[in-house]
Short mmCIF file of C-alpha atoms in Angstrom, two decimals:
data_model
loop_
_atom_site.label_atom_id
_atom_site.label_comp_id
_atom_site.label_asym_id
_atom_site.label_seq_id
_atom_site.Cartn_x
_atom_site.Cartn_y
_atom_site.Cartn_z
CA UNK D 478 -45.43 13.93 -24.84
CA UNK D 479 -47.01 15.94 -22.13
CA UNK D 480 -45.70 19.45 -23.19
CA UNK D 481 -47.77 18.96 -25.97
CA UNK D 482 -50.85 19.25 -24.04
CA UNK D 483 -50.01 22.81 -23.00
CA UNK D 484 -51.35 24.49 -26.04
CA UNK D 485 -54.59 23.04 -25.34
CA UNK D 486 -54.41 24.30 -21.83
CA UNK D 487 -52.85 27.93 -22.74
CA UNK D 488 -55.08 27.70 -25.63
CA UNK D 489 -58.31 27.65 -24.24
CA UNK D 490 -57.49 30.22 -21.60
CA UNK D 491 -56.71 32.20 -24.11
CA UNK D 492 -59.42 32.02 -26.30
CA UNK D 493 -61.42 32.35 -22.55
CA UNK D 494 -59.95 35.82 -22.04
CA UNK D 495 -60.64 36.94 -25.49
CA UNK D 496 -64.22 36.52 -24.94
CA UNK D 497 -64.34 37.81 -21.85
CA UNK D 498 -62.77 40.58 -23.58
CA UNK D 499 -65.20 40.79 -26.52
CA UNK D 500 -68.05 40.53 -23.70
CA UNK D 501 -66.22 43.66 -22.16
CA UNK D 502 -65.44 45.75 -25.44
CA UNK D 503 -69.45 45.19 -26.26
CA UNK D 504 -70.14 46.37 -22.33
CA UNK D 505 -68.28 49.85 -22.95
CA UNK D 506 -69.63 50.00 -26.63
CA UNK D 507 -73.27 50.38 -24.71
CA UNK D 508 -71.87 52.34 -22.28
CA UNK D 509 -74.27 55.40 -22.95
CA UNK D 510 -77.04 53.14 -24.41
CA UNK D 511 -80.80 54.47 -23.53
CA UNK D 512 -83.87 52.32 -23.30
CA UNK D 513 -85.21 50.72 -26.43
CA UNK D 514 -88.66 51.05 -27.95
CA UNK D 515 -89.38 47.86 -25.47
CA UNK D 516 -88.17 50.16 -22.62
CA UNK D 517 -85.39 48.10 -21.47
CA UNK D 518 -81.83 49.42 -21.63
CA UNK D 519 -78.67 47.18 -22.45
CA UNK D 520 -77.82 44.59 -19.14
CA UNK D 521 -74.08 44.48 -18.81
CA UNK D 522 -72.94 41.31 -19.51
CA UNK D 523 -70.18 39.00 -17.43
CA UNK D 524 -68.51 35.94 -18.59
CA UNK D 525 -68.06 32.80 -16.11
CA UNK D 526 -64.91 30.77 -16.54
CA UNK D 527 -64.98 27.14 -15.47
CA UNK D 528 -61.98 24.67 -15.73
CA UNK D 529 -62.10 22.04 -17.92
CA UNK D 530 -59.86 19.18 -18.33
CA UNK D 531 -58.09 18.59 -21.44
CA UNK D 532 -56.08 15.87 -21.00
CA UNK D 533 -56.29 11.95 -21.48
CA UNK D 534 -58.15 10.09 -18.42
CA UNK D 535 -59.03 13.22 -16.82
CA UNK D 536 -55.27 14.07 -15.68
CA UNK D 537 -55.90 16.97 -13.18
CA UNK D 538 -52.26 18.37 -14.51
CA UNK D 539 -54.19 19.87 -18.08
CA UNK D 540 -56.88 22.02 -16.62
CA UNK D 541 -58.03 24.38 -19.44
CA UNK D 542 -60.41 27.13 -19.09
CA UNK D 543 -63.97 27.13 -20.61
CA UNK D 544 -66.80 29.98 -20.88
CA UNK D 545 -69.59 28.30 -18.82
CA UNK D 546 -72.17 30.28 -19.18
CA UNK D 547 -72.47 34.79 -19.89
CA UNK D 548 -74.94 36.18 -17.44
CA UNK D 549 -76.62 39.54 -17.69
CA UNK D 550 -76.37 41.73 -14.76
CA UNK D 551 -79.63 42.46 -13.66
CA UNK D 552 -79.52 45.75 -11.66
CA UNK D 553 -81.87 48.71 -12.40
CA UNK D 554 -80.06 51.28 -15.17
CA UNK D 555 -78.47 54.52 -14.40
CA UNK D 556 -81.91 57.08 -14.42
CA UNK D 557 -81.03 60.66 -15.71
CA UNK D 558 -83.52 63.72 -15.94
CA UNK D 559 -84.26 65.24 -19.21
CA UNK D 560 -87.64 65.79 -20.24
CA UNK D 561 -86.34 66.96 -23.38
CA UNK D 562 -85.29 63.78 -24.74
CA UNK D 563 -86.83 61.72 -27.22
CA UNK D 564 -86.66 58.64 -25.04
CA UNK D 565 -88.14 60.35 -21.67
CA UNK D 566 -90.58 58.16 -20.12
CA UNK D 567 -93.83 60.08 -18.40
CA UNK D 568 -92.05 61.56 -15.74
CA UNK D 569 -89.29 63.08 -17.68
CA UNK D 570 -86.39 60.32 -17.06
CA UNK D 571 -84.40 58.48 -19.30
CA UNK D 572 -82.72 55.10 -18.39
CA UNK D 573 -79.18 54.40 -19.67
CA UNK D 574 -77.34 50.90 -19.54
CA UNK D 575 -76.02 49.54 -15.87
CA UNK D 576 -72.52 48.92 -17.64
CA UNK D 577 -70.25 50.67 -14.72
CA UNK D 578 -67.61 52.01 -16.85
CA UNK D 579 -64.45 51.92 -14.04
CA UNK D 580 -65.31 48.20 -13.19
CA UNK D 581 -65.33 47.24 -17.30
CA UNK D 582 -61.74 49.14 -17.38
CA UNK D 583 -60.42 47.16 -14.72
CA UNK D 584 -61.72 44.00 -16.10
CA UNK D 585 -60.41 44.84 -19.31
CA UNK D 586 -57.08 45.70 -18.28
CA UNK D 587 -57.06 42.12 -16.74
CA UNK D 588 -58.11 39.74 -19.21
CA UNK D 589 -55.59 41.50 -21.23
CA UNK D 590 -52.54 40.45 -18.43
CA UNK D 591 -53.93 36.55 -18.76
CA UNK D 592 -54.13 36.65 -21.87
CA UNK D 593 -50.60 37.80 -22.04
CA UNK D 594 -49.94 35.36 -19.70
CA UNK D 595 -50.51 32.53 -21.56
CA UNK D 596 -49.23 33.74 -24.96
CA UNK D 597 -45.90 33.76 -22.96
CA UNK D 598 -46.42 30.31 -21.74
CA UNK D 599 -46.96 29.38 -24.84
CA UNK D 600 -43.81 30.53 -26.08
CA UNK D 601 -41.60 29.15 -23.77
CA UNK D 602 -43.42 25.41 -24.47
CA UNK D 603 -42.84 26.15 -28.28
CA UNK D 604 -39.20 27.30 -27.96
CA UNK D 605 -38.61 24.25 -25.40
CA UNK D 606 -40.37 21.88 -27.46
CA UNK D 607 -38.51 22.71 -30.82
CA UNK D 608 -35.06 22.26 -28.48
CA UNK D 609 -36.29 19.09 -27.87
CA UNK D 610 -36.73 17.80 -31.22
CA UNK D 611 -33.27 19.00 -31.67
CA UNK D 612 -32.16 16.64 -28.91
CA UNK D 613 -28.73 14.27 -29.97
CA UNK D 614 -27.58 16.47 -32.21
CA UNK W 951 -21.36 -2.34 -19.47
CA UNK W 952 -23.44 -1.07 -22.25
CA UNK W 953 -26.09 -0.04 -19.48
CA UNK W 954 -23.31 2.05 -17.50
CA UNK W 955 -23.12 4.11 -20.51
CA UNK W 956 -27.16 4.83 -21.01
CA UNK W 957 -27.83 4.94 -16.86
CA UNK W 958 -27.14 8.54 -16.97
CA UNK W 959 -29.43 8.95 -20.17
CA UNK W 960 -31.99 6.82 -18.50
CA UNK W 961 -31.95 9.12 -14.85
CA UNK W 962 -31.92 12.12 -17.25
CA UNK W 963 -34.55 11.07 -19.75
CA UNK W 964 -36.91 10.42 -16.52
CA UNK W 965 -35.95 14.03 -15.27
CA UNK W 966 -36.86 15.60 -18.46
CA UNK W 967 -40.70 13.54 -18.48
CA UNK W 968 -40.96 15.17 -15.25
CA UNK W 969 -40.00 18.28 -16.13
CA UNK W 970 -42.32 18.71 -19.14
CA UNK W 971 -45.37 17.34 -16.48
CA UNK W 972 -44.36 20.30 -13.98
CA UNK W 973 -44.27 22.92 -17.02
CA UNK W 974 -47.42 21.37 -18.19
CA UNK W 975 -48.90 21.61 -14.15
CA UNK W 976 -47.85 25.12 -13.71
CA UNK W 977 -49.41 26.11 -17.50
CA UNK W 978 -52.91 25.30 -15.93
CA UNK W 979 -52.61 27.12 -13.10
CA UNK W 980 -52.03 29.78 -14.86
CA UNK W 981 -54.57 29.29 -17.14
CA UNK W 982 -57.11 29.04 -14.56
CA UNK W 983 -55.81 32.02 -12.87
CA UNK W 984 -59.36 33.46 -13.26
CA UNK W 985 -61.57 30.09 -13.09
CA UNK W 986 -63.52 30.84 -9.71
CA UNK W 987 -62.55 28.47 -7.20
CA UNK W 988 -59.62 26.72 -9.20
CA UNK W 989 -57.25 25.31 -6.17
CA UNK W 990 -53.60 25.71 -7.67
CA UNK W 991 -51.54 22.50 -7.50
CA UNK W 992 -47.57 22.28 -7.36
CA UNK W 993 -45.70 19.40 -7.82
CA UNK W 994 -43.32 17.53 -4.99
CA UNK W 995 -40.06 17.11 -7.53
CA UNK W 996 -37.72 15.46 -5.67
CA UNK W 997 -40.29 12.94 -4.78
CA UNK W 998 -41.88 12.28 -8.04
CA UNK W 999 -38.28 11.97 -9.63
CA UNK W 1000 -36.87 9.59 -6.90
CA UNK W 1001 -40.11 7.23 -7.30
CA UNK W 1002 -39.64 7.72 -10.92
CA UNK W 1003 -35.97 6.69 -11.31
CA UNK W 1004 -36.42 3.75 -8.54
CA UNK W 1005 -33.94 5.34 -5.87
CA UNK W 1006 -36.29 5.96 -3.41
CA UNK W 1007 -36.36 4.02 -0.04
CA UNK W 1008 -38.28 0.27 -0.15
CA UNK W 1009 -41.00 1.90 -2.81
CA UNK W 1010 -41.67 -1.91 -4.59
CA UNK W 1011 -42.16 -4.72 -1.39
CA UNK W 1012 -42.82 -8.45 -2.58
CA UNK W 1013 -45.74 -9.69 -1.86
CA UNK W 1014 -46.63 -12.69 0.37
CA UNK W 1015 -48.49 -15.09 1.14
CA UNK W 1016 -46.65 -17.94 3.46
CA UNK W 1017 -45.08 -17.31 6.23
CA UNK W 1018 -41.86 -18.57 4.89
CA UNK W 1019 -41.86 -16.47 1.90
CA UNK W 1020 -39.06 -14.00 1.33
CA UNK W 1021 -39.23 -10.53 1.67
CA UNK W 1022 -42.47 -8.81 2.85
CA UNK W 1023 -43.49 -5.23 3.65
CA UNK W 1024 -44.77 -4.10 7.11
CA UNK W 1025 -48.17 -4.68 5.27
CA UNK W 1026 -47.23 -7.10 2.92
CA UNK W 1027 -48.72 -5.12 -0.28
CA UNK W 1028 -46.92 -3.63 -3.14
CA UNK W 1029 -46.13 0.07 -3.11
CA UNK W 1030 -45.01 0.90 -6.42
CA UNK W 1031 -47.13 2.36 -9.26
CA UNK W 1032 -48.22 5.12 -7.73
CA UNK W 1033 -50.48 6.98 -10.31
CA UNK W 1034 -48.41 10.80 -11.04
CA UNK W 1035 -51.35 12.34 -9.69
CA UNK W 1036 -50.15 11.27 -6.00
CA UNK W 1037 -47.36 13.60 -5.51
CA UNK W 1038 -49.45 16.66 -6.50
CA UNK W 1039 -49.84 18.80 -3.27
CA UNK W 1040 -52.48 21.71 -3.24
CA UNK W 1041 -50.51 24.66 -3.42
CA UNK W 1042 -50.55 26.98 0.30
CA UNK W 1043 -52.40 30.60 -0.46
CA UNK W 1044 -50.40 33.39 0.32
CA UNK W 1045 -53.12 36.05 0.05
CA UNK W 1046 -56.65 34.66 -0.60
CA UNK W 1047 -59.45 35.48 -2.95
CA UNK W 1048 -63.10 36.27 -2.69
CA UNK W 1049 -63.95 33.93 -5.79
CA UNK W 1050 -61.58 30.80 -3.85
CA UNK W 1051 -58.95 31.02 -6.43
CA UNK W 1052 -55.50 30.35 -4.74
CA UNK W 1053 -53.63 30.81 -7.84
CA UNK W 1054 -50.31 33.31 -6.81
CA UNK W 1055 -49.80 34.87 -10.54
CA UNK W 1056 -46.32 36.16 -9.53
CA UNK W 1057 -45.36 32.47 -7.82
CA UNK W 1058 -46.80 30.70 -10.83
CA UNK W 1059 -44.46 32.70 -12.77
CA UNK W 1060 -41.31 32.89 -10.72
CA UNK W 1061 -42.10 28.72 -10.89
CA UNK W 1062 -42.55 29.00 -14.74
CA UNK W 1063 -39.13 30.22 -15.50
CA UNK W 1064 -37.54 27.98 -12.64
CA UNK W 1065 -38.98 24.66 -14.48
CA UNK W 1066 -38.01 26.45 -17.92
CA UNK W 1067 -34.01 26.99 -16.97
CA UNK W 1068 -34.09 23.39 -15.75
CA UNK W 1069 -35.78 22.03 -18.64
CA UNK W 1070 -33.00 23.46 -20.76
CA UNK W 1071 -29.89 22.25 -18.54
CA UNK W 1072 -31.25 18.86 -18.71
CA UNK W 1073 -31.52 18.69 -22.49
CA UNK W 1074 -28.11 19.97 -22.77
CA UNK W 1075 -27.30 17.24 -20.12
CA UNK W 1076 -28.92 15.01 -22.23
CA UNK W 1077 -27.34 16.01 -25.43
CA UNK W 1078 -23.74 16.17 -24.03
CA UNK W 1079 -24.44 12.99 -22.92
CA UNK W 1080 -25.03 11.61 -26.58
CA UNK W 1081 -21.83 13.48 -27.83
CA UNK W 1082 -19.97 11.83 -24.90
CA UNK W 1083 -21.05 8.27 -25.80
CA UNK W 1084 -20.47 8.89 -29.50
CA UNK W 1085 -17.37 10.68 -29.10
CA UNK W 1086 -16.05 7.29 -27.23
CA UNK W 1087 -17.61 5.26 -29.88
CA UNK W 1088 -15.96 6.66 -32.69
CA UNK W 1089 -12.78 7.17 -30.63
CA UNK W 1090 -11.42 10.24 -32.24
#
């Protein structure tokens, strides 16, 4: 029954989009995070999806989604001058986190429609697939 | 005679396989509607169905090996079992993406709910099909 291999597929995207969701609520969590005692501030992070197939004899028809790998963007943080503040370096700046708030929003806002997406595919398969086993009747 | 009666079931038991392949098909494309470089595919239907049912044109050729032997194709090999994978076309970006994706979300839907409706009519096809047959066996 191929229909059953859709809650793999819609699965795994799903459980995709909630990480890169995770990886996104953790990037706006540090937001406003300044250097540690080791001087480096928090790298925003970015999750890499990668399609994986689910199905029996690698049937290109049940691509699921995968995390491949979550890589650290490695840009210089945002440098602010206060003096006054207890984590100032010698010249009187303090570095935040590179986390770019407007591009985590828009990310945010769409791993939420995919994941959306696929609950509603999901759905439909279930609802479909319980009319089937009603079939004859 | 008995095979007049369960020829319709038959065509629309093949219909319904196909249907839950397409539903499956369009499922991953939108799954991968983020994957970087993820190529959407789309099914040819009416092709897959009429190699699936047997109606298309000279699919199946004999093979041979004499001159006098009957029946031959132009190239004398066998055409039929064709894996499913060979009437999946790559699907034609309409606008395209910096990361490669050619997944249309609002296609991939429209094509969703298409292969949904006809899911459904076929079962019911199906099913009337069943209360047809037993409505003629029991003859009431």
């Amino acid at each position: 029954m191929s229909m059953m291999n859709i809650f793999s597929v819609s699965g795994s995207a799903a459980s995709a989009q909630s990480q890169r969701l995770n990886v996104v609520a953790s990037n706006l969590a540090n937001a406003d995070t300044v250097a540690g005692p080791d001087g480096t501030a928090y790298k925003a992070r970015q999750v890499t999806f990668q399609t994986e197939l689910v199905g029996a004899r690698n049937d290109p028809t049940a691509a699921g989604v995968k995390v491949s790998a979550i890589t650290e963007d490695q840009s210089a943080g945002r440098r602010v001058h206060d003096p006054k503040h207890p984590s100032a370096d010698a010249d009187g700046y303090v570095t935040y986190s590179n986390v770019n708030a407007v591009e985590e929003m828009v990310n945010m806002i769409s791993a939420s429609r995919s994941y959306q997406n696929n609950v509603e595919v999901m759905t439909t398969a279930k609802s479909l697939l319980m009319k089937t086993l009603q079939m004859g009747q | 005679m008995l095979n007049r009666l369960t020829d319709t079931l038959d065509f629309q038991a093949q219909a319904l396989t196909l249907r839950s392949e397409r539903q499956r098909l369009i499922a991953s494309n939108i799954a991968n509607a983020d994957t970087p470089g993820y190529v959407a595919r789309e099914m040819n239907f009416a092709q897959a169905l009429r190699e699936a049912t047997g109606t298309a044109a000279s699919t199946a050729v004999l093979k041979t090996s004499q001159p006098g032997h009957i029946g031959g194709g132009a190239d004398g090999t066998v055409a039929s079992n064709r894996s499913p994978e060979a009437n999946l076309a790559y699907a034609a970006p309409s606008q395209t993406n910096l990361d490669r994706n050619t997944v249309d979300m609002d296609r991939e839907r429209a094509s969703f709910a298409d292969n949904t409706v006809k899911y459904e009519a076929t079962l019911r096809f199906i099913n009337q099909n069943v209360r047809t047959t037993l409505s003629a066996i029991t003859g009431q």
